[in-house]
Coordinates of C-alpha atoms and ligand atoms in Angstrom, one line a residue:
X1 CA -9.5 20.5 -13.6
X2 CA -6.5 19.9 -11.5
X3 CA -5.1 16.4 -12.0
X4 CA -3.1 14.2 -10.0
X5 CA -1.8 10.7 -10.8
X6 CA -0.7 8.1 -8.9
X7 CA 1.9 5.5 -10.2
X8 CA 3.8 2.5 -8.7
X9 CA 5.7 1.5 -11.9
X10 CA 6.1 1.9 -15.6
X11 CA 3.5 4.5 -16.1
X12 CA 2.4 4.3 -19.8
X13 CA -1.4 5.3 -18.9
X14 CA 0.0 8.4 -16.7
X15 CA 2.2 9.2 -19.8
X16 CA -0.9 9.0 -22.1
X17 CA -2.7 11.1 -20.0
X18 CA 0.0 13.9 -19.5
X19 CA 0.9 14.0 -23.4
X20 CA -3.2 14.1 -24.4
X21 CA -3.7 17.1 -21.3
X22 CA -0.7 18.8 -22.7
X23 CA -2.0 18.3 -26.5
X24 CA -5.1 20.0 -25.2
X25 CA -7.1 17.2 -26.1
X26 CA -9.0 17.2 -22.6
X27 CA -10.7 20.9 -21.8
X28 CA -9.6 22.9 -18.8
X29 CA -7.4 20.3 -17.5
X30 CA -3.8 20.2 -16.1
X31 CA -1.5 17.4 -14.5
X32 CA -0.3 18.9 -11.5
X33 CA 1.6 16.1 -10.0
X34 CA 2.5 12.7 -10.4
X35 CA 3.1 11.0 -7.2
X36 CA 4.6 7.1 -6.8
X37 CA 4.8 5.1 -3.4
X38 CA 7.8 3.4 -5.1
X39 CA 11.2 5.7 -5.4
X40 CA 12.3 3.4 -8.3
X41 CA 8.9 3.7 -10.4
X42 CA 10.4 4.4 -14.1
X43 CA 7.5 6.3 -14.7
X44 CA 8.8 8.9 -12.6
X45 CA 11.6 9.9 -14.6
X46 CA 8.9 10.1 -17.9
X47 CA 7.0 12.4 -15.9
X48 CA 10.0 14.9 -15.1
X49 CA 10.9 14.7 -19.0
X50 CA 7.5 16.0 -19.6
X51 CA 8.1 19.0 -17.2
X52 CA 5.3 17.3 -14.4
X53 CA 6.2 17.6 -10.7
X54 CA 6.9 14.3 -9.1
X55 CA 6.4 13.2 -5.5
X56 CA 7.9 9.9 -4.0
X57 CA 5.6 8.9 -0.8
X58 CA 7.1 5.7 0.2
X59 CA 5.0 3.2 2.6
X60 CA 8.3 2.9 4.9
X61 CA 6.2 0.8 7.4
X62 CA 3.6 3.1 8.4
X63 CA -0.3 2.1 8.2
X64 CA -2.1 2.4 5.2
X65 CA -4.4 5.4 6.9
X66 CA -1.0 7.1 7.9
X67 CA 0.8 6.8 4.0
X68 CA -2.5 7.5 2.8
X69 CA -2.7 10.6 4.5
X70 CA 0.7 12.0 3.7
X71 CA -0.3 11.2 0.1
X72 CA -3.7 13.2 0.4
X73 CA -1.9 16.2 1.6
X74 CA 0.0 16.4 -1.4
X75 CA -2.8 16.6 -3.3
X76 CA -4.5 19.1 -1.5
X77 CA -1.5 21.2 -1.0
X78 CA -1.8 21.5 -4.8
X79 CA -5.4 22.0 -5.2
X80 CA -6.0 18.4 -7.1
X81 CA -9.7 18.2 -8.3
X82 CA -9.1 15.0 -9.9
X83 CA -6.8 11.4 -8.8
X84 CA -6.1 9.4 -11.4
X85 CA -4.7 5.9 -10.6
X86 CA -2.6 4.5 -13.1
X87 CA -1.2 1.5 -12.2
X88 CA -1.1 2.3 -8.9
X89 CA -0.7 -0.7 -6.8
X90 CA -2.1 -0.2 -3.3
X91 CA -5.7 0.0 -2.1
X92 CA -7.0 3.2 -0.9
X93 CA -7.9 3.7 2.8
X94 CA -11.7 4.7 3.2
X95 CA -10.1 8.0 4.5
X96 CA -8.4 8.4 1.3
X97 CA -11.8 7.8 -0.9
X98 CA -13.6 10.3 1.2
X99 CA -11.0 12.7 1.0
X100 CA -12.0 13.2 -3.0
X101 CA -15.6 11.8 -3.2
X102 CA -16.3 10.7 -6.6
X103 CA -13.3 12.0 -8.0
X104 CA -11.0 9.2 -8.0
X105 CA -11.0 6.9 -10.7
X106 CA -8.7 3.9 -12.0
X107 CA -8.1 1.7 -15.1
X108 CA -8.1 -1.8 -15.0
X109 CA -7.4 -4.3 -17.7
X110 CA -10.2 -6.4 -17.6
X111 CA -13.9 -5.8 -18.3
X112 CA -14.9 -5.4 -14.8
X113 CA -16.4 -6.7 -12.8
X114 CA -14.9 -10.0 -14.3
X115 CA -11.4 -10.5 -13.3
X116 CA -10.8 -7.9 -10.4
X117 CA -7.1 -8.2 -9.0
X118 CA -3.6 -8.9 -10.3
X119 CA -2.7 -10.4 -13.7
X120 CA -6.2 -9.9 -15.0
X121 CA -5.2 -10.4 -18.8
X122 CA -3.5 -13.7 -18.0
X123 CA -6.7 -14.6 -15.9
X124 CA -9.0 -13.8 -18.6
X125 CA -6.9 -15.3 -21.2
X126 CA -6.4 -18.7 -19.2
X127 CA -10.3 -18.7 -19.0
X128 CA -10.8 -19.0 -22.7
X129 CA -12.3 -15.7 -22.9
X130 CA -13.4 -14.6 -26.7
X131 CA -14.1 -11.2 -25.4
X132 CA -11.8 -9.0 -22.8
X133 CA -10.8 -5.4 -22.9
X134 CA -10.6 -2.5 -20.1
X135 CA -12.3 -0.4 -17.9
X136 CA -12.0 3.0 -16.5
X137 CA -14.3 3.4 -13.4
X138 CA -14.7 5.2 -10.1
X139 CA -12.6 4.1 -7.1
X140 CA -14.2 3.4 -3.6
X141 CA -12.2 1.3 -0.8
X142 CA -12.8 -2.4 -2.7
X143 CA -10.3 -3.8 -4.8
X144 CA -11.0 -2.6 -8.7
X145 CA -14.6 -1.8 -7.5
X146 CA -16.8 1.2 -8.2
X147 CA -19.1 2.4 -10.8
X148 CA -17.9 2.1 -14.3
X149 CA -17.4 5.2 -16.7
X150 CA -16.1 3.7 -19.7
X151 CA -15.5 0.3 -20.8
X152 CA -13.4 -1.3 -24.3
X153 CA -13.6 -4.4 -25.6
X154 CA -10.6 -6.5 -26.9
X155 CA -11.5 -9.7 -29.0
X156 CA -9.3 -12.7 -28.1
X157 CA -8.6 -14.7 -31.3
X158 CA -7.3 -18.6 -31.6
X159 CA -3.7 -17.1 -32.5
X160 CA -3.7 -14.7 -29.8
X161 CA -1.2 -15.4 -26.6
X162 CA -1.5 -13.9 -23.4
X163 CA 1.2 -11.4 -24.5
X164 CA -0.4 -10.0 -27.9
X165 CA -3.8 -9.9 -26.1
X166 CA -2.4 -7.9 -22.9
X167 CA -0.7 -5.5 -25.6
X168 CA -3.8 -5.0 -27.2
X169 CA -5.6 -4.1 -24.3
X170 CA -2.7 -1.4 -23.2
X171 CA -3.2 0.2 -26.6
X172 CA -6.8 0.6 -25.8
X173 CA -6.2 1.5 -22.1
X174 CA -4.5 4.7 -23.3
X175 CA -7.4 6.0 -25.5
X176 CA -9.8 4.6 -23.0
X177 CA -8.5 6.6 -20.1
X178 CA -8.1 10.0 -22.0
X179 CA -11.6 9.5 -23.2
X180 CA -12.7 9.1 -20.0
X181 CA -11.1 12.2 -19.0
X182 CA -13.0 14.1 -21.6
X183 CA -16.2 12.9 -20.3
X184 CA -15.6 13.9 -16.9
X185 CA -14.0 17.3 -18.1
X186 CA -17.6 18.0 -20.2
X187 CA -19.5 17.1 -16.9
X188 CA -17.5 19.4 -14.5
Ligands
GRF201 C1 -1.9 -1.4 -16.5 O1 -2.6 -2.5 -17.1 C2 -3.6 -0.8 -15.7 O2 -4.5 -1.2 -16.5 C3 -3.1 -1.7 -14.6 O3 -1.9 -1.9 -14.1 C4 -1.1 -1.6 -15.2 C5 -0.2 -0.2 -15.2 O4 0.5 -0.1 -16.4 N1 -4.1 -1.2 -13.3 P1 1.1 1.5 -16.7 O5 2.0 1.7 -15.5 O6 0.1 2.4 -16.7 O7 2.3 1.3 -17.9

């Protein structure tokens, strides 16, 4: 199972995936490329440090369709089977989704379908939820939408702040993404 990871920033989920795959936790898997739409994404250097090839494909004023076509071509060139979105801050075009049917997954820091979109942790915290968490799901062309693969709950206590809850969610994200990959690797 050849994995391509798309990032836009810090890349902590990408690192969790790369380290787990390199550690042999996901049977038959290999991370073949990390692609960023931002040249300044901090995750790029961390991927390179781990010996993973990186590619930057910036939008450069193109349509989403044209931008996505270049990313799809970079992924196809490397025979990627599974695309993992890990803090990739763009919606995928229908063409991108159709290029990898049922083989694009994403992680989101809430219990979807609650709180899709940006700042999910803060919006959940501000709403006063007592349980939040994270979700790994298959990707379609809608925002943070598609069949759920795995979810993990995180409790919110009275002493929590948005920062403490967000940090606990992130910790669980790293574990959940790897668990989802293990599940997919067994199914393939
Ligand atoms: C994570 O919270 C992820 O759930 C969301 O964007 C954030 C990316 O963080 N989609 P990182 O780049 O993986 O550190």
